[in-house]
Amino acid sequence: GHGVPGAFMTVLGQSLINQIVREQKITEPQQILQELDKNITKLLHQEKSKYASESNADGMDIAIGVWDLPTQMMTFSSAKRPLYRLHKDEITVYAGNRFPIGGNEYRETKVFAQIQIQAQKEDVFYFFTDGFADQFGENPNVKFSTKRLRELIVEIGRQGSLQQRSLFRHFFEKWRGNQKQTDDVLLVGFRV
């Protein structure tokens, strides 16, 4: 989200996730998202109305991955955010679910899927917000796009982490040019 509503949802979400994982001992990504959705919906009184205009319709996008080091297994679940896996020079996109945490849409049908991915040596996984892909460039009507982001990951994904950080920043700033930054940008990657 943007501005104060986005910051509020972030703080609320982080607090609830800490409670779900630390106090309730829930560690499966799918179950964390189900519990988070239930709590956000309840706290924001979104369950009382079927119509966005009658209640707070704010929601959040989130992806959760649990890494099992001994088995090299990634367990993934998400609300509107993908996970990218770079294997050699090929990207696999794990799309996640099409609905957010909270909000008034899809209230009756939310069941978060969970995916298990067996990693291989030298795989690189990327989690990210929509801020990078949604950034406008010198042409204010053109966003960087998820397609360009995938191409960039394939191009630089074999570099070391510090080199990738520098290159992602360079390409982002070069694309943005004199445009204001559209949104917060977070891109996290790790190599197996």
mmCIF file with all atom_site columns, C-alpha atoms in Angstrom:
data_model
loop_
_atom_site.group_PDB
_atom_site.id
_atom_site.type_symbol
_atom_site.label_atom_id
_atom_site.label_alt_id
_atom_site.label_comp_id
_atom_site.label_asym_id
_atom_site.label_entity_id
_atom_site.label_seq_id
_atom_site.pdbx_PDB_ins_code
_atom_site.Cartn_x
_atom_site.Cartn_y
_atom_site.Cartn_z
_atom_site.occupancy
_atom_site.B_iso_or_equiv
_atom_site.pdbx_formal_charge
_atom_site.auth_seq_id
_atom_site.auth_comp_id
_atom_site.auth_asym_id
_atom_site.auth_atom_id
_atom_site.pdbx_PDB_model_num
ATOM 1   C CA . GLY A 1 1   ? 0.000   0.000   0.000   1.00 0.00 ? 1   GLY A CA 1
ATOM 2   C CA . HIS A 1 2   ? 0.880   3.657   -0.196  1.00 0.00 ? 2   HIS A CA 1
ATOM 3   C CA . GLY A 1 3   ? 1.222   6.276   2.502   1.00 0.00 ? 3   GLY A CA 1
ATOM 4   C CA . VAL A 1 4   ? -0.344  6.000   5.949   1.00 0.00 ? 4   VAL A CA 1
ATOM 5   C CA . PRO A 1 5   ? -2.789  3.160   5.077   1.00 0.00 ? 5   PRO A CA 1
ATOM 6   C CA . GLY A 1 6   ? 0.069   1.073   3.668   1.00 0.00 ? 6   GLY A CA 1
ATOM 7   C CA . ALA A 1 7   ? 2.259   1.757   6.695   1.00 0.00 ? 7   ALA A CA 1
ATOM 8   C CA . PHE A 1 8   ? -0.610  0.883   9.032   1.00 0.00 ? 8   PHE A CA 1
ATOM 9   C CA . MET A 1 9   ? -1.238  -2.423  7.255   1.00 0.00 ? 9   MET A CA 1
ATOM 10  C CA . THR A 1 10  ? 2.485   -3.251  7.354   1.00 0.00 ? 10  THR A CA 1
ATOM 11  C CA . VAL A 1 11  ? 2.756   -2.640  11.108  1.00 0.00 ? 11  VAL A CA 1
ATOM 12  C CA . LEU A 1 12  ? -0.476  -4.519  11.786  1.00 0.00 ? 12  LEU A CA 1
ATOM 13  C CA . GLY A 1 13  ? 0.568   -7.424  9.559   1.00 0.00 ? 13  GLY A CA 1
ATOM 14  C CA . GLN A 1 14  ? 4.027   -7.718  11.141  1.00 0.00 ? 14  GLN A CA 1
ATOM 15  C CA . SER A 1 15  ? 2.558   -7.689  14.641  1.00 0.00 ? 15  SER A CA 1
ATOM 16  C CA . LEU A 1 16  ? 0.005   -10.359 13.758  1.00 0.00 ? 16  LEU A CA 1
ATOM 17  C CA . ILE A 1 17  ? 2.596   -12.568 12.030  1.00 0.00 ? 17  ILE A CA 1
ATOM 18  C CA . ASN A 1 18  ? 4.806   -12.403 15.131  1.00 0.00 ? 18  ASN A CA 1
ATOM 19  C CA . GLN A 1 19  ? 1.823   -13.442 17.248  1.00 0.00 ? 19  GLN A CA 1
ATOM 20  C CA . ILE A 1 20  ? 0.828   -16.260 14.859  1.00 0.00 ? 20  ILE A CA 1
ATOM 21  C CA . VAL A 1 21  ? 4.339   -17.714 14.613  1.00 0.00 ? 21  VAL A CA 1
ATOM 22  C CA . ARG A 1 22  ? 5.727   -17.058 18.096  1.00 0.00 ? 22  ARG A CA 1
ATOM 23  C CA . GLU A 1 23  ? 2.682   -17.441 20.311  1.00 0.00 ? 23  GLU A CA 1
ATOM 24  C CA . GLN A 1 24  ? 0.451   -19.805 18.317  1.00 0.00 ? 24  GLN A CA 1
ATOM 25  C CA . LYS A 1 25  ? 3.467   -21.785 16.996  1.00 0.00 ? 25  LYS A CA 1
ATOM 26  C CA . ILE A 1 26  ? 2.048   -21.884 13.446  1.00 0.00 ? 26  ILE A CA 1
ATOM 27  C CA . THR A 1 27  ? 4.881   -22.326 10.938  1.00 0.00 ? 27  THR A CA 1
ATOM 28  C CA . GLU A 1 28  ? 3.241   -23.578 7.718   1.00 0.00 ? 28  GLU A CA 1
ATOM 29  C CA . PRO A 1 29  ? 3.011   -20.660 5.235   1.00 0.00 ? 29  PRO A CA 1
ATOM 30  C CA . GLN A 1 30  ? -0.548  -21.538 4.177   1.00 0.00 ? 30  GLN A CA 1
ATOM 31  C CA . GLN A 1 31  ? -1.754  -21.654 7.783   1.00 0.00 ? 31  GLN A CA 1
ATOM 32  C CA . ILE A 1 32  ? 0.029   -18.392 8.617   1.00 0.00 ? 32  ILE A CA 1
ATOM 33  C CA . LEU A 1 33  ? -1.782  -16.668 5.739   1.00 0.00 ? 33  LEU A CA 1
ATOM 34  C CA . GLN A 1 34  ? -5.160  -18.181 6.681   1.00 0.00 ? 34  GLN A CA 1
ATOM 35  C CA . GLU A 1 35  ? -4.748  -16.974 10.263  1.00 0.00 ? 35  GLU A CA 1
ATOM 36  C CA . LEU A 1 36  ? -3.450  -13.565 9.165   1.00 0.00 ? 36  LEU A CA 1
ATOM 37  C CA . ASP A 1 37  ? -6.420  -13.119 6.810   1.00 0.00 ? 37  ASP A CA 1
ATOM 38  C CA . LYS A 1 38  ? -8.883  -14.086 9.545   1.00 0.00 ? 38  LYS A CA 1
ATOM 39  C CA . ASN A 1 39  ? -7.300  -11.640 12.023  1.00 0.00 ? 39  ASN A CA 1
ATOM 40  C CA . ILE A 1 40  ? -7.030  -8.703  9.593   1.00 0.00 ? 40  ILE A CA 1
ATOM 41  C CA . THR A 1 41  ? -10.645 -9.202  8.496   1.00 0.00 ? 41  THR A CA 1
ATOM 42  C CA . LYS A 1 42  ? -11.807 -9.267  12.108  1.00 0.00 ? 42  LYS A CA 1
ATOM 43  C CA . LEU A 1 43  ? -9.691  -6.344  13.353  1.00 0.00 ? 43  LEU A CA 1
ATOM 44  C CA . LEU A 1 44  ? -10.742 -4.089  10.467  1.00 0.00 ? 44  LEU A CA 1
ATOM 45  C CA . HIS A 1 45  ? -14.410 -5.164  10.751  1.00 0.00 ? 45  HIS A CA 1
ATOM 46  C CA . GLN A 1 46  ? -14.422 -6.330  7.149   1.00 0.00 ? 46  GLN A CA 1
ATOM 47  C CA . GLU A 1 47  ? -16.593 -9.355  7.833   1.00 0.00 ? 47  GLU A CA 1
ATOM 48  C CA . LYS A 1 48  ? -19.700 -7.240  8.520   1.00 0.00 ? 48  LYS A CA 1
ATOM 49  C CA . SER A 1 49  ? -20.303 -5.957  5.003   1.00 0.00 ? 49  SER A CA 1
ATOM 50  C CA . LYS A 1 50  ? -20.200 -7.413  1.531   1.00 0.00 ? 50  LYS A CA 1
ATOM 51  C CA . TYR A 1 51  ? -19.587 -3.978  0.048   1.00 0.00 ? 51  TYR A CA 1
ATOM 52  C CA . ALA A 1 52  ? -16.297 -2.074  0.131   1.00 0.00 ? 52  ALA A CA 1
ATOM 53  C CA . SER A 1 53  ? -18.074 1.265   0.586   1.00 0.00 ? 53  SER A CA 1
ATOM 54  C CA . GLU A 1 54  ? -19.566 0.109   3.916   1.00 0.00 ? 54  GLU A CA 1
ATOM 55  C CA . SER A 1 55  ? -16.307 -0.897  5.599   1.00 0.00 ? 55  SER A CA 1
ATOM 56  C CA . ASN A 1 56  ? -12.553 -0.541  5.447   1.00 0.00 ? 56  ASN A CA 1
ATOM 57  C CA . ALA A 1 57  ? -11.603 -2.468  2.286   1.00 0.00 ? 57  ALA A CA 1
ATOM 58  C CA . ASP A 1 58  ? -7.825  -2.345  2.787   1.00 0.00 ? 58  ASP A CA 1
ATOM 59  C CA . GLY A 1 59  ? -5.924  -5.545  2.122   1.00 0.00 ? 59  GLY A CA 1
ATOM 60  C CA . MET A 1 60  ? -2.296  -6.569  1.792   1.00 0.00 ? 60  MET A CA 1
ATOM 61  C CA . ASP A 1 61  ? -0.148  -8.578  -0.577  1.00 0.00 ? 61  ASP A CA 1
ATOM 62  C CA . ILE A 1 62  ? 2.338   -10.942 1.030   1.00 0.00 ? 62  ILE A CA 1
ATOM 63  C CA . ALA A 1 63  ? 4.469   -13.973 0.247   1.00 0.00 ? 63  ALA A CA 1
ATOM 64  C CA . ILE A 1 64  ? 5.826   -16.370 2.844   1.00 0.00 ? 64  ILE A CA 1
ATOM 65  C CA . GLY A 1 65  ? 8.521   -18.944 2.273   1.00 0.00 ? 65  GLY A CA 1
ATOM 66  C CA . VAL A 1 66  ? 9.865   -21.442 4.773   1.00 0.00 ? 66  VAL A CA 1
ATOM 67  C CA . TRP A 1 67  ? 13.271  -22.878 3.981   1.00 0.00 ? 67  TRP A CA 1
ATOM 68  C CA . ASP A 1 68  ? 14.165  -26.336 5.296   1.00 0.00 ? 68  ASP A CA 1
ATOM 69  C CA . LEU A 1 69  ? 17.954  -26.442 5.237   1.00 0.00 ? 69  LEU A CA 1
ATOM 70  C CA . PRO A 1 70  ? 18.475  -30.230 5.657   1.00 0.00 ? 70  PRO A CA 1
ATOM 71  C CA . THR A 1 71  ? 16.054  -31.170 2.847   1.00 0.00 ? 71  THR A CA 1
ATOM 72  C CA . GLN A 1 72  ? 16.687  -28.092 0.654   1.00 0.00 ? 72  GLN A CA 1
ATOM 73  C CA . MET A 1 73  ? 12.893  -27.665 0.400   1.00 0.00 ? 73  MET A CA 1
ATOM 74  C CA . MET A 1 74  ? 11.104  -24.338 -0.008  1.00 0.00 ? 74  MET A CA 1
ATOM 75  C CA . THR A 1 75  ? 7.497   -24.254 1.190   1.00 0.00 ? 75  THR A CA 1
ATOM 76  C CA . PHE A 1 76  ? 5.689   -21.256 -0.269  1.00 0.00 ? 76  PHE A CA 1
ATOM 77  C CA . SER A 1 77  ? 2.285   -19.596 -0.003  1.00 0.00 ? 77  SER A CA 1
ATOM 78  C CA . SER A 1 78  ? 1.232   -16.097 -0.989  1.00 0.00 ? 78  SER A CA 1
ATOM 79  C CA . ALA A 1 79  ? -1.455  -13.505 -1.370  1.00 0.00 ? 79  ALA A CA 1
ATOM 80  C CA . LYS A 1 80  ? -0.946  -11.792 -4.751  1.00 0.00 ? 80  LYS A CA 1
ATOM 81  C CA . ARG A 1 81  ? 2.871   -11.991 -4.750  1.00 0.00 ? 81  ARG A CA 1
ATOM 82  C CA . PRO A 1 82  ? 4.911   -14.449 -6.789  1.00 0.00 ? 82  PRO A CA 1
ATOM 83  C CA . LEU A 1 83  ? 8.098   -16.327 -6.031  1.00 0.00 ? 83  LEU A CA 1
ATOM 84  C CA . TYR A 1 84  ? 10.695  -16.592 -8.802  1.00 0.00 ? 84  TYR A CA 1
ATOM 85  C CA . ARG A 1 85  ? 13.135  -19.465 -8.975  1.00 0.00 ? 85  ARG A CA 1
ATOM 86  C CA . LEU A 1 86  ? 16.151  -19.128 -11.247 1.00 0.00 ? 86  LEU A CA 1
ATOM 87  C CA . HIS A 1 87  ? 17.511  -22.543 -12.183 1.00 0.00 ? 87  HIS A CA 1
ATOM 88  C CA . LYS A 1 88  ? 20.497  -22.264 -14.501 1.00 0.00 ? 88  LYS A CA 1
ATOM 89  C CA . ASP A 1 89  ? 19.174  -19.662 -16.971 1.00 0.00 ? 89  ASP A CA 1
ATOM 90  C CA . GLU A 1 90  ? 15.476  -20.448 -16.670 1.00 0.00 ? 90  GLU A CA 1
ATOM 91  C CA . ILE A 1 91  ? 12.913  -18.766 -14.434 1.00 0.00 ? 91  ILE A CA 1
ATOM 92  C CA . THR A 1 92  ? 9.980   -20.598 -12.925 1.00 0.00 ? 92  THR A CA 1
ATOM 93  C CA . VAL A 1 93  ? 7.221   -18.349 -11.604 1.00 0.00 ? 93  VAL A CA 1
ATOM 94  C CA . TYR A 1 94  ? 5.149   -19.579 -8.676  1.00 0.00 ? 94  TYR A CA 1
ATOM 95  C CA . ALA A 1 95  ? 2.212   -17.205 -8.887  1.00 0.00 ? 95  ALA A CA 1
ATOM 96  C CA . GLY A 1 96  ? 0.563   -17.660 -5.513  1.00 0.00 ? 96  GLY A CA 1
ATOM 97  C CA . ASN A 1 97  ? -3.072  -16.800 -4.922  1.00 0.00 ? 97  ASN A CA 1
ATOM 98  C CA . ARG A 1 98  ? -4.986  -14.059 -6.717  1.00 0.00 ? 98  ARG A CA 1
ATOM 99  C CA . PHE A 1 99  ? -6.563  -12.582 -3.598  1.00 0.00 ? 99  PHE A CA 1
ATOM 100 C CA . PRO A 1 100 ? -5.105  -10.359 -0.849  1.00 0.00 ? 100 PRO A CA 1
ATOM 101 C CA . ILE A 1 101 ? -5.018  -10.713 2.905   1.00 0.00 ? 101 ILE A CA 1
ATOM 102 C CA . GLY A 1 102 ? -8.073  -8.892  4.231   1.00 0.00 ? 102 GLY A CA 1
ATOM 103 C CA . GLY A 1 103 ? -10.186 -6.733  1.980   1.00 0.00 ? 103 GLY A CA 1
ATOM 104 C CA . ASN A 1 104 ? -13.755 -7.349  0.925   1.00 0.00 ? 104 ASN A CA 1
ATOM 105 C CA . GLU A 1 105 ? -13.252 -9.339  -2.257  1.00 0.00 ? 105 GLU A CA 1
ATOM 106 C CA . TYR A 1 106 ? -13.222 -13.153 -2.337  1.00 0.00 ? 106 TYR A CA 1
ATOM 107 C CA . ARG A 1 107 ? -14.330 -13.346 1.294   1.00 0.00 ? 107 ARG A CA 1
ATOM 108 C CA . GLU A 1 108 ? -16.203 -16.628 0.898   1.00 0.00 ? 108 GLU A CA 1
ATOM 109 C CA . THR A 1 109 ? -13.635 -18.392 -1.289  1.00 0.00 ? 109 THR A CA 1
ATOM 110 C CA . LYS A 1 110 ? -10.243 -17.700 0.275   1.00 0.00 ? 110 LYS A CA 1
ATOM 111 C CA . VAL A 1 111 ? -8.186  -20.831 0.656   1.00 0.00 ? 111 VAL A CA 1
ATOM 112 C CA . PHE A 1 112 ? -4.464  -20.228 0.359   1.00 0.00 ? 112 PHE A CA 1
ATOM 113 C CA . ALA A 1 113 ? -2.545  -22.821 -1.638  1.00 0.00 ? 113 ALA A CA 1
ATOM 114 C CA . GLN A 1 114 ? 0.835   -24.091 -0.520  1.00 0.00 ? 114 GLN A CA 1
ATOM 115 C CA . ILE A 1 115 ? 3.606   -25.177 -2.865  1.00 0.00 ? 115 ILE A CA 1
ATOM 116 C CA . GLN A 1 116 ? 6.670   -27.248 -2.031  1.00 0.00 ? 116 GLN A CA 1
ATOM 117 C CA . ILE A 1 117 ? 9.717   -26.748 -4.223  1.00 0.00 ? 117 ILE A CA 1
ATOM 118 C CA . GLN A 1 118 ? 12.698  -29.071 -4.158  1.00 0.00 ? 118 GLN A CA 1
ATOM 119 C CA . ALA A 1 119 ? 15.689  -26.791 -4.689  1.00 0.00 ? 119 ALA A CA 1
ATOM 120 C CA . GLN A 1 120 ? 18.792  -27.753 -6.575  1.00 0.00 ? 120 GLN A CA 1
ATOM 121 C CA . LYS A 1 121 ? 22.355  -26.537 -6.133  1.00 0.00 ? 121 LYS A CA 1
ATOM 122 C CA . GLU A 1 122 ? 22.862  -22.964 -7.372  1.00 0.00 ? 122 GLU A CA 1
ATOM 123 C CA . ASP A 1 123 ? 19.116  -22.189 -7.595  1.00 0.00 ? 123 ASP A CA 1
ATOM 124 C CA . VAL A 1 124 ? 18.308  -18.589 -6.737  1.00 0.00 ? 124 VAL A CA 1
ATOM 125 C CA . PHE A 1 125 ? 14.935  -17.627 -5.226  1.00 0.00 ? 125 PHE A CA 1
ATOM 126 C CA . TYR A 1 126 ? 13.466  -14.098 -5.379  1.00 0.00 ? 126 TYR A CA 1
ATOM 127 C CA . PHE A 1 127 ? 10.668  -12.573 -3.320  1.00 0.00 ? 127 PHE A CA 1
ATOM 128 C CA . PHE A 1 128 ? 9.651   -8.990  -4.119  1.00 0.00 ? 128 PHE A CA 1
ATOM 129 C CA . THR A 1 129 ? 7.026   -6.304  -3.778  1.00 0.00 ? 129 THR A CA 1
ATOM 130 C CA . ASP A 1 130 ? 5.395   -4.739  -6.823  1.00 0.00 ? 130 ASP A CA 1
ATOM 131 C CA . GLY A 1 131 ? 7.432   -1.530  -6.446  1.00 0.00 ? 131 GLY A CA 1
ATOM 132 C CA . PHE A 1 132 ? 10.229  -2.449  -8.882  1.00 0.00 ? 132 PHE A CA 1
ATOM 133 C CA . ALA A 1 133 ? 7.945   -3.605  -11.711 1.00 0.00 ? 133 ALA A CA 1
ATOM 134 C CA . ASP A 1 134 ? 5.462   -0.740  -11.191 1.00 0.00 ? 134 ASP A CA 1
ATOM 135 C CA . GLN A 1 135 ? 8.087   2.018   -11.435 1.00 0.00 ? 135 GLN A CA 1
ATOM 136 C CA . PHE A 1 136 ? 7.480   4.480   -14.255 1.00 0.00 ? 136 PHE A CA 1
ATOM 137 C CA . GLY A 1 137 ? 10.421  5.433   -16.440 1.00 0.00 ? 137 GLY A CA 1
ATOM 138 C CA . GLU A 1 138 ? 11.330  8.448   -18.554 1.00 0.00 ? 138 GLU A CA 1
ATOM 139 C CA . ASN A 1 139 ? 8.143   7.756   -20.496 1.00 0.00 ? 139 ASN A CA 1
ATOM 140 C CA . PRO A 1 140 ? 5.657   8.365   -17.646 1.00 0.00 ? 140 PRO A CA 1
ATOM 141 C CA . ASN A 1 141 ? 3.130   5.971   -19.184 1.00 0.00 ? 141 ASN A CA 1
ATOM 142 C CA . VAL A 1 142 ? 5.452   2.942   -19.217 1.00 0.00 ? 142 VAL A CA 1
ATOM 143 C CA . LYS A 1 143 ? 6.219   0.801   -16.157 1.00 0.00 ? 143 LYS A CA 1
ATOM 144 C CA . PHE A 1 144 ? 9.344   -1.307  -15.757 1.00 0.00 ? 144 PHE A CA 1
ATOM 145 C CA . SER A 1 145 ? 7.073   -4.417  -15.833 1.00 0.00 ? 145 SER A CA 1
ATOM 146 C CA . THR A 1 146 ? 7.359   -7.945  -14.499 1.00 0.00 ? 146 THR A CA 1
ATOM 147 C CA . LYS A 1 147 ? 8.544   -9.103  -17.928 1.00 0.00 ? 147 LYS A CA 1
ATOM 148 C CA . ARG A 1 148 ? 11.573  -6.775  -17.765 1.00 0.00 ? 148 ARG A CA 1
ATOM 149 C CA . LEU A 1 149 ? 12.202  -7.826  -14.170 1.00 0.00 ? 149 LEU A CA 1
ATOM 150 C CA . ARG A 1 150 ? 12.270  -11.511 -15.177 1.00 0.00 ? 150 ARG A CA 1
ATOM 151 C CA . GLU A 1 151 ? 14.660  -10.707 -18.042 1.00 0.00 ? 151 GLU A CA 1
ATOM 152 C CA . LEU A 1 152 ? 16.894  -8.744  -15.676 1.00 0.00 ? 152 LEU A CA 1
ATOM 153 C CA . ILE A 1 153 ? 16.956  -11.621 -13.187 1.00 0.00 ? 153 ILE A CA 1
ATOM 154 C CA . VAL A 1 154 ? 18.008  -14.046 -15.925 1.00 0.00 ? 154 VAL A CA 1
ATOM 155 C CA . GLU A 1 155 ? 20.670  -11.577 -17.087 1.00 0.00 ? 155 GLU A CA 1
ATOM 156 C CA . ILE A 1 156 ? 22.279  -10.915 -13.691 1.00 0.00 ? 156 ILE A CA 1
ATOM 157 C CA . GLY A 1 157 ? 21.097  -13.858 -11.531 1.00 0.00 ? 157 GLY A CA 1
ATOM 158 C CA . ARG A 1 158 ? 24.391  -15.737 -11.740 1.00 0.00 ? 158 ARG A CA 1
ATOM 159 C CA . GLN A 1 159 ? 26.332  -12.794 -10.284 1.00 0.00 ? 159 GLN A CA 1
ATOM 160 C CA . GLY A 1 160 ? 27.209  -12.699 -6.599  1.00 0.00 ? 160 GLY A CA 1
ATOM 161 C CA . SER A 1 161 ? 24.751  -11.132 -4.158  1.00 0.00 ? 161 SER A CA 1
ATOM 162 C CA . LEU A 1 162 ? 26.636  -7.839  -3.768  1.00 0.00 ? 162 LEU A CA 1
ATOM 163 C CA . GLN A 1 163 ? 27.002  -7.489  -7.527  1.00 0.00 ? 163 GLN A CA 1
ATOM 164 C CA . GLN A 1 164 ? 23.301  -8.229  -8.006  1.00 0.00 ? 164 GLN A CA 1
ATOM 165 C CA . ARG A 1 165 ? 22.356  -5.639  -5.402  1.00 0.00 ? 165 ARG A CA 1
ATOM 166 C CA . SER A 1 166 ? 24.420  -3.023  -7.197  1.00 0.00 ? 166 SER A CA 1
ATOM 167 C CA . LEU A 1 167 ? 23.072  -4.002  -10.627 1.00 0.00 ? 167 LEU A CA 1
ATOM 168 C CA . PHE A 1 168 ? 19.413  -4.054  -9.515  1.00 0.00 ? 168 PHE A CA 1
ATOM 169 C CA . ARG A 1 169 ? 19.865  -0.598  -8.004  1.00 0.00 ? 169 ARG A CA 1
ATOM 170 C CA . HIS A 1 170 ? 21.641  0.659   -11.146 1.00 0.00 ? 170 HIS A CA 1
ATOM 171 C CA . PHE A 1 171 ? 18.941  -0.630  -13.523 1.00 0.00 ? 171 PHE A CA 1
ATOM 172 C CA . PHE A 1 172 ? 16.152  0.698   -11.298 1.00 0.00 ? 172 PHE A CA 1
ATOM 173 C CA . GLU A 1 173 ? 17.663  4.196   -11.087 1.00 0.00 ? 173 GLU A CA 1
ATOM 174 C CA . LYS A 1 174 ? 18.501  4.223   -14.793 1.00 0.00 ? 174 LYS A CA 1
ATOM 175 C CA . TRP A 1 175 ? 14.909  3.261   -15.637 1.00 0.00 ? 175 TRP A CA 1
ATOM 176 C CA . ARG A 1 176 ? 13.406  5.755   -13.172 1.00 0.00 ? 176 ARG A CA 1
ATOM 177 C CA . GLY A 1 177 ? 15.487  8.650   -14.468 1.00 0.00 ? 177 GLY A CA 1
ATOM 178 C CA . ASN A 1 178 ? 13.882  11.893  -13.284 1.00 0.00 ? 178 ASN A CA 1
ATOM 179 C CA . GLN A 1 179 ? 10.561  10.290  -12.344 1.00 0.00 ? 179 GLN A CA 1
ATOM 180 C CA . LYS A 1 180 ? 9.531   10.172  -8.707  1.00 0.00 ? 180 LYS A CA 1
ATOM 181 C CA . GLN A 1 181 ? 9.728   6.766   -7.113  1.00 0.00 ? 181 GLN A CA 1
ATOM 182 C CA . THR A 1 182 ? 6.264   5.231   -7.456  1.00 0.00 ? 182 THR A CA 1
ATOM 183 C CA . ASP A 1 183 ? 6.247   2.896   -4.471  1.00 0.00 ? 183 ASP A CA 1
ATOM 184 C CA . ASP A 1 184 ? 8.417   1.182   -1.891  1.00 0.00 ? 184 ASP A CA 1
ATOM 185 C CA . VAL A 1 185 ? 10.755  -1.376  -3.429  1.00 0.00 ? 185 VAL A CA 1
ATOM 186 C CA . LEU A 1 186 ? 11.825  -4.598  -1.783  1.00 0.00 ? 186 LEU A CA 1
ATOM 187 C CA . LEU A 1 187 ? 13.553  -7.439  -3.610  1.00 0.00 ? 187 LEU A CA 1
ATOM 188 C CA . VAL A 1 188 ? 15.063  -10.308 -1.608  1.00 0.00 ? 188 VAL A CA 1
ATOM 189 C CA . GLY A 1 189 ? 17.035  -13.110 -3.177  1.00 0.00 ? 189 GLY A CA 1
ATOM 190 C CA . PHE A 1 190 ? 18.997  -16.071 -1.881  1.00 0.00 ? 190 PHE A CA 1
ATOM 191 C CA . ARG A 1 191 ? 21.111  -18.750 -3.510  1.00 0.00 ? 191 ARG A CA 1
ATOM 192 C CA . VAL A 1 192 ? 20.980  -22.412 -2.538  1.00 0.00 ? 192 VAL A CA 1
#
